[in-house]
Short mmCIF file of C-alpha atoms and ligand atoms in Angstrom, two decimals:
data_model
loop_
_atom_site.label_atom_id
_atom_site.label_comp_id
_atom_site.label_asym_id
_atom_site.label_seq_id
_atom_site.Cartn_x
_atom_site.Cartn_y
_atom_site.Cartn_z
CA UNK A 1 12.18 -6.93 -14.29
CA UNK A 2 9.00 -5.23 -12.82
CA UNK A 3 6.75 -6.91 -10.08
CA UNK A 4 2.81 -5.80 -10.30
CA UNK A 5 2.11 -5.23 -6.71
CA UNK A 6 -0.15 -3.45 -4.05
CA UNK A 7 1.01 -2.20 -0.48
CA UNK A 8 -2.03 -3.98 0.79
CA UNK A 9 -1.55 -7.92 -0.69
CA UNK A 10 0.01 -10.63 1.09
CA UNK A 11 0.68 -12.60 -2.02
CA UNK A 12 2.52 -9.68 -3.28
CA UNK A 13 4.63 -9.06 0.22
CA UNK A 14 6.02 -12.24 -0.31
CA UNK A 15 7.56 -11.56 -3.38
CA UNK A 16 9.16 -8.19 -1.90
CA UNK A 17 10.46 -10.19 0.86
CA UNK A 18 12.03 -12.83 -1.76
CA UNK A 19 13.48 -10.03 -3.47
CA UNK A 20 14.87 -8.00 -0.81
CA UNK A 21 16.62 -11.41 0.73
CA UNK A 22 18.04 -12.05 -3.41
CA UNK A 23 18.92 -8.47 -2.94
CA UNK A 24 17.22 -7.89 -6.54
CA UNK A 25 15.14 -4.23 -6.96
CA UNK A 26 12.55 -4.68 -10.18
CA UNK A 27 10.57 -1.77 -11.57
CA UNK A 28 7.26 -1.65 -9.99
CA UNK A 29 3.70 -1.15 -11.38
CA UNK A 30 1.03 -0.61 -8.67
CA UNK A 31 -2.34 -1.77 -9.15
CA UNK A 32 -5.27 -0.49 -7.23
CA UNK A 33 -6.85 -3.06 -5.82
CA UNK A 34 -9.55 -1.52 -4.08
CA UNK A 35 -10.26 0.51 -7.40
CA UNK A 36 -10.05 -2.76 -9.23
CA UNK A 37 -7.11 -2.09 -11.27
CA UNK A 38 -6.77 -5.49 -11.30
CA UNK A 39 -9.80 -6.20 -13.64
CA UNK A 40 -8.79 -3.57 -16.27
CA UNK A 41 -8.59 -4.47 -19.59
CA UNK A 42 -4.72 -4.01 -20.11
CA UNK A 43 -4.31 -5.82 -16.55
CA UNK A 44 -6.47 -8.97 -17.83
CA UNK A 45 -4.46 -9.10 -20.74
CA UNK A 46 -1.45 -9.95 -18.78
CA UNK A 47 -3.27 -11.90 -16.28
CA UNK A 48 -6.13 -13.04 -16.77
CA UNK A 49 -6.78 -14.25 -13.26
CA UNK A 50 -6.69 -10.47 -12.17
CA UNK A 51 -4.78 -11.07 -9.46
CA UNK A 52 -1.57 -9.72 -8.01
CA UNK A 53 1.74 -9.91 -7.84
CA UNK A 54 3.10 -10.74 -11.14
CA UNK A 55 6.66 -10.50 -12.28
CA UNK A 56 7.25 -9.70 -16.02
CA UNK A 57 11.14 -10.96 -15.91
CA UNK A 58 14.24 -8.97 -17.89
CA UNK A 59 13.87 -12.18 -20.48
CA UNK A 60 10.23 -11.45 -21.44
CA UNK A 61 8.17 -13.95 -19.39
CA UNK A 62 5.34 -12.76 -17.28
CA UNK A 63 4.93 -14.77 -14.55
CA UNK A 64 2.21 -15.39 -12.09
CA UNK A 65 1.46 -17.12 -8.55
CA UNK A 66 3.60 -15.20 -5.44
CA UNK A 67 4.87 -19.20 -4.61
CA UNK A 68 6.31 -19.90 -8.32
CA UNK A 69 7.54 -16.36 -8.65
CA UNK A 70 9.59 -17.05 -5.16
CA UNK A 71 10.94 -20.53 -6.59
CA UNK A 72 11.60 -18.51 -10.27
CA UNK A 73 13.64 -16.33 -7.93
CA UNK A 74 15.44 -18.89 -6.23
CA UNK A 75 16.51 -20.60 -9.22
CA UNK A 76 17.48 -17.55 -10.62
CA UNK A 77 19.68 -16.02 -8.23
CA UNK A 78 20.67 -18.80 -5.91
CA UNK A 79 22.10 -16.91 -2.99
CA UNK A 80 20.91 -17.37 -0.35
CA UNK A 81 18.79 -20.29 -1.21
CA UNK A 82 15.14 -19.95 -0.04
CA UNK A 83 14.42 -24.08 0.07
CA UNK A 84 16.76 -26.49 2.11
CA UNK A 85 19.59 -28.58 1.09
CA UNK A 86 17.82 -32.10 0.88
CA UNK A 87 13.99 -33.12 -0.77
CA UNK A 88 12.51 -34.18 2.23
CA UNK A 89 13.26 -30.77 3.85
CA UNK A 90 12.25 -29.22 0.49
CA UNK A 91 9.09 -31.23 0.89
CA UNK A 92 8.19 -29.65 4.44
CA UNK A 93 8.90 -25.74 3.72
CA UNK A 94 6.74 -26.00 0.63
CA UNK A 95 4.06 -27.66 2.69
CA UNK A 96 3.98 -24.67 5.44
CA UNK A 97 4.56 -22.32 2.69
CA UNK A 98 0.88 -24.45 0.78
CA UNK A 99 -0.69 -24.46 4.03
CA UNK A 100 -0.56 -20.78 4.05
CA UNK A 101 -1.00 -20.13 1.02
CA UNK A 102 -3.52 -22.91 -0.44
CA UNK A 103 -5.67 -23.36 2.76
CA UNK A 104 -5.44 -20.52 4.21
CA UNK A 105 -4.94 -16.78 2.60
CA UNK A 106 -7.93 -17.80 -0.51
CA UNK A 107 -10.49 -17.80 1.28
CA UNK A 108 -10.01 -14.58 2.76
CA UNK A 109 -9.27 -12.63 -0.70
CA UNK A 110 -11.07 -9.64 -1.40
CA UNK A 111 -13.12 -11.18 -4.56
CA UNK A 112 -13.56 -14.34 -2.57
CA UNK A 113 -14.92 -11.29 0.49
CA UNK A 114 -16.50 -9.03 -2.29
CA UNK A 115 -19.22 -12.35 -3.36
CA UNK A 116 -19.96 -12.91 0.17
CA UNK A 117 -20.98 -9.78 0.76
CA UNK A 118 -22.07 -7.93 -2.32
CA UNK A 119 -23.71 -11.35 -3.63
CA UNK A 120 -24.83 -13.67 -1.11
CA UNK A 121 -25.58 -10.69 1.36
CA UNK A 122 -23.61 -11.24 4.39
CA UNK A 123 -23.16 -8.45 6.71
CA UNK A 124 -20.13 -7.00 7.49
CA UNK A 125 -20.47 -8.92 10.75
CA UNK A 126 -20.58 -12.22 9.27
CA UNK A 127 -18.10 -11.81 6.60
CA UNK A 128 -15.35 -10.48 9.65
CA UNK A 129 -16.50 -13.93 11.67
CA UNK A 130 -15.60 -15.68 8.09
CA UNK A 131 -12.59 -14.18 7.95
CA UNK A 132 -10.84 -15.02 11.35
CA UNK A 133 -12.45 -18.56 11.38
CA UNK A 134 -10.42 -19.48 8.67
CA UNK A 135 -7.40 -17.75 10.07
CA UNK A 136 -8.01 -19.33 13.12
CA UNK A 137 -7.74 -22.50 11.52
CA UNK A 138 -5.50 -22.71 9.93
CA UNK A 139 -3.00 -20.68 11.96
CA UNK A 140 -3.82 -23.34 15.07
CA UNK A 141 -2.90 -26.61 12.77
CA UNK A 142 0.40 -24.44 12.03
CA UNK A 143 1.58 -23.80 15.46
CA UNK A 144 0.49 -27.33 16.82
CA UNK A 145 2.50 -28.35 13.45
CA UNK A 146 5.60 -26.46 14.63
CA UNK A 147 5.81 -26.13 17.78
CA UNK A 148 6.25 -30.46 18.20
CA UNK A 149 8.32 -30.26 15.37
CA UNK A 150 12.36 -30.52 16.09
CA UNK A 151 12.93 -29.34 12.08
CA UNK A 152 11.68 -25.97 13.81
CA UNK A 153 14.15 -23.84 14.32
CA UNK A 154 14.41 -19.79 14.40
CA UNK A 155 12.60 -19.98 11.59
CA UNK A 156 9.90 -22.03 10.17
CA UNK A 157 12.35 -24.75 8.88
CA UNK A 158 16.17 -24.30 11.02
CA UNK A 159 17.55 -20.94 11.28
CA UNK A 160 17.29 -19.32 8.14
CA UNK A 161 14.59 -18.05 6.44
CA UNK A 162 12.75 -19.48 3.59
CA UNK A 163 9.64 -19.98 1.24
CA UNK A 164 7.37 -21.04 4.83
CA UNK A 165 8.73 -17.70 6.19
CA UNK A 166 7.86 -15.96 3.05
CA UNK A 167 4.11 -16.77 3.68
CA UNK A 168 4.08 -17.00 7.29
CA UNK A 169 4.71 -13.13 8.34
CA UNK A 170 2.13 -11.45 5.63
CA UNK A 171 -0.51 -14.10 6.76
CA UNK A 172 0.13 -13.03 10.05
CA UNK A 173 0.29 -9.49 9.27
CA UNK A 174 -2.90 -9.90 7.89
CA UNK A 175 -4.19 -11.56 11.00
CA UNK A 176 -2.68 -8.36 13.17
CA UNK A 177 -4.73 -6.20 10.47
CA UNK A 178 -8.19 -7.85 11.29
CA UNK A 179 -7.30 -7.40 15.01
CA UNK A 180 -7.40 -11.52 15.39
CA UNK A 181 -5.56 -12.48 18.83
CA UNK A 182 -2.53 -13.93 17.90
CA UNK A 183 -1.43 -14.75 21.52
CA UNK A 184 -2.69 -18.48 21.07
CA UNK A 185 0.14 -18.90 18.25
CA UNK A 186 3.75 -18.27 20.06
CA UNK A 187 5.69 -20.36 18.46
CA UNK A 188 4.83 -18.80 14.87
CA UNK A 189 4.80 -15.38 16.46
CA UNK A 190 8.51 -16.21 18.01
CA UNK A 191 9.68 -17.21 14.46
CA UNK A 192 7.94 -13.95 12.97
CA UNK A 193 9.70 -12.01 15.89
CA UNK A 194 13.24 -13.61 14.34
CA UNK A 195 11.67 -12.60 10.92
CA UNK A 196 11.36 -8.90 11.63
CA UNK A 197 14.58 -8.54 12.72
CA UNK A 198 15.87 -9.01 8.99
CA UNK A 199 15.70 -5.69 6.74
CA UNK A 200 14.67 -7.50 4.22
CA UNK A 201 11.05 -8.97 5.69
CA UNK A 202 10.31 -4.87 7.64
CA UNK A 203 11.17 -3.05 3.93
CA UNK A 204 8.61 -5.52 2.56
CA UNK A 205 5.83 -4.52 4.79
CA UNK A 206 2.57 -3.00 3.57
CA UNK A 207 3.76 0.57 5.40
CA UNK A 208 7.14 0.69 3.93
CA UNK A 209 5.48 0.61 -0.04
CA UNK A 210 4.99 3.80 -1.79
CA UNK A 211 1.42 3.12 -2.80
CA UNK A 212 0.55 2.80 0.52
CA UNK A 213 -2.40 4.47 2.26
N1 GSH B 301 -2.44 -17.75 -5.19
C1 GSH B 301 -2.15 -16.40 -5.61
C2 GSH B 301 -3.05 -15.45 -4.88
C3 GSH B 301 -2.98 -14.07 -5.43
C4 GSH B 301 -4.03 -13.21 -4.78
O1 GSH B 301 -5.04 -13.73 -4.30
N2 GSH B 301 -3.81 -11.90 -4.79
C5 GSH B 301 -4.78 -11.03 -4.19
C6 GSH B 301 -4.10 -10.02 -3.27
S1 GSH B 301 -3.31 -10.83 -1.92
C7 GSH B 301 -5.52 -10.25 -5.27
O2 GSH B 301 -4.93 -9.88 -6.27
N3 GSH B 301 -6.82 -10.03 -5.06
C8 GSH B 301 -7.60 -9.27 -5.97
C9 GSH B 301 -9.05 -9.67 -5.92
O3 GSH B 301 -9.42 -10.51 -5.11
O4 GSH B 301 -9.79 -9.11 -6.73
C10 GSH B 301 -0.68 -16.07 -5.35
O5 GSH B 301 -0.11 -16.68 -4.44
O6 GSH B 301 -0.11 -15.24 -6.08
#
């Protein structure tokens, strides 16, 4: 299989964290984003949402959207399993892993950062304020949300990781980037403390990719 990725995206660190935990090693393509590789031709042809990761599989499919590409993953190599035992417990990691990902990481994408700025005008100042309001946000309904929460465990959901971990530490790592204080969030700091001591979430970081600058 080969995964479409850039050091830089959080959508895309989540898949290298799902792999490394499935143990699975793909090919890799790297596309540019800052040189918006990701609105060539032959990348729109694949995607035409021109947006990364994607995973073309060994079986021909090319798949899209880090959160289906993690449950693809899951199904397809089972062990370990990346969503709890019963539905209910399914229900809550893939509403931390939505919170993250829905409500919180879109609004701060580069095209969505690009229009405010090279369209509506913002400055620089402005579009940083943007950005860590919406972090802010949403990262303060996540730690009231776990830290009252007894399902809370190590991790996001007991003491394994899965798909809420998966989004958690590259939305925080993205936080750390845009030098937002994340001292008002311990208890999702604690579980991304657990996080990083598992290979598989620090040779998924940004750092650790060969395209990285
Ligand atoms: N919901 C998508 C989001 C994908 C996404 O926004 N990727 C970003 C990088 S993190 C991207 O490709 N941005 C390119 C752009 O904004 O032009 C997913 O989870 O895969």
């Amino acid at each position: 299989m080969k995964l479409y990725d850039y050091f830089r995206s959080s959508a895309a660190y989540r898949v290298r964290i799902a792999l490394n935990l499935k143990g699975v090693v793909p090919e890799r393509e790297f596309v540019h984003l800052r040189r918006n590789a990701q609105r060539s031709d032959d990348y729109l042809a694949l995607n035409p949402q021109g947006l990364v990761p994607m995973l073309a599989t060994d079986g021909g499919a090319v798949l899209t959207q880090s959160l289906a590409i993690v449950e693809y993953l899951d199904e397809a190599y089972p062990a370990p399993p990346l969503l709890p035992a019963t539905p209910a417990e399914r229900a809550r990691v893939r509403g931390i892993a939505l919170e993250i990902a829905c409500d919180i990481h879109p609004l701060n994408n580069l095209r969505v950062l690009q229009y405010l700025k090279n369209t509506l005008g913002v400055s620089e100042e402005q579009k940083d304020a943007w950005y860590k309001y919406w972090i802010d946000v949403g990262l303060e309904a996540l730690e009231t949300r776990l830290a009252r929460d007894p399902a809370t465990g190590r991790f996001c959901h007991g003491d394994a990781p899965t798909l809420a971990d998966i989004c958690l530490v590259p939305q925080l790592a993205n936080a750390r980037r845009m030098n937002i204080d994340v001292g008002p969030y311990p208890t999702l700091t604690r579980i991304e403390a657990a996080a990083i001591s598992l290979p598989a979430f620090v040779d998924a970081a940004p750092s650790k990719q060969p395209d990285a600058e």
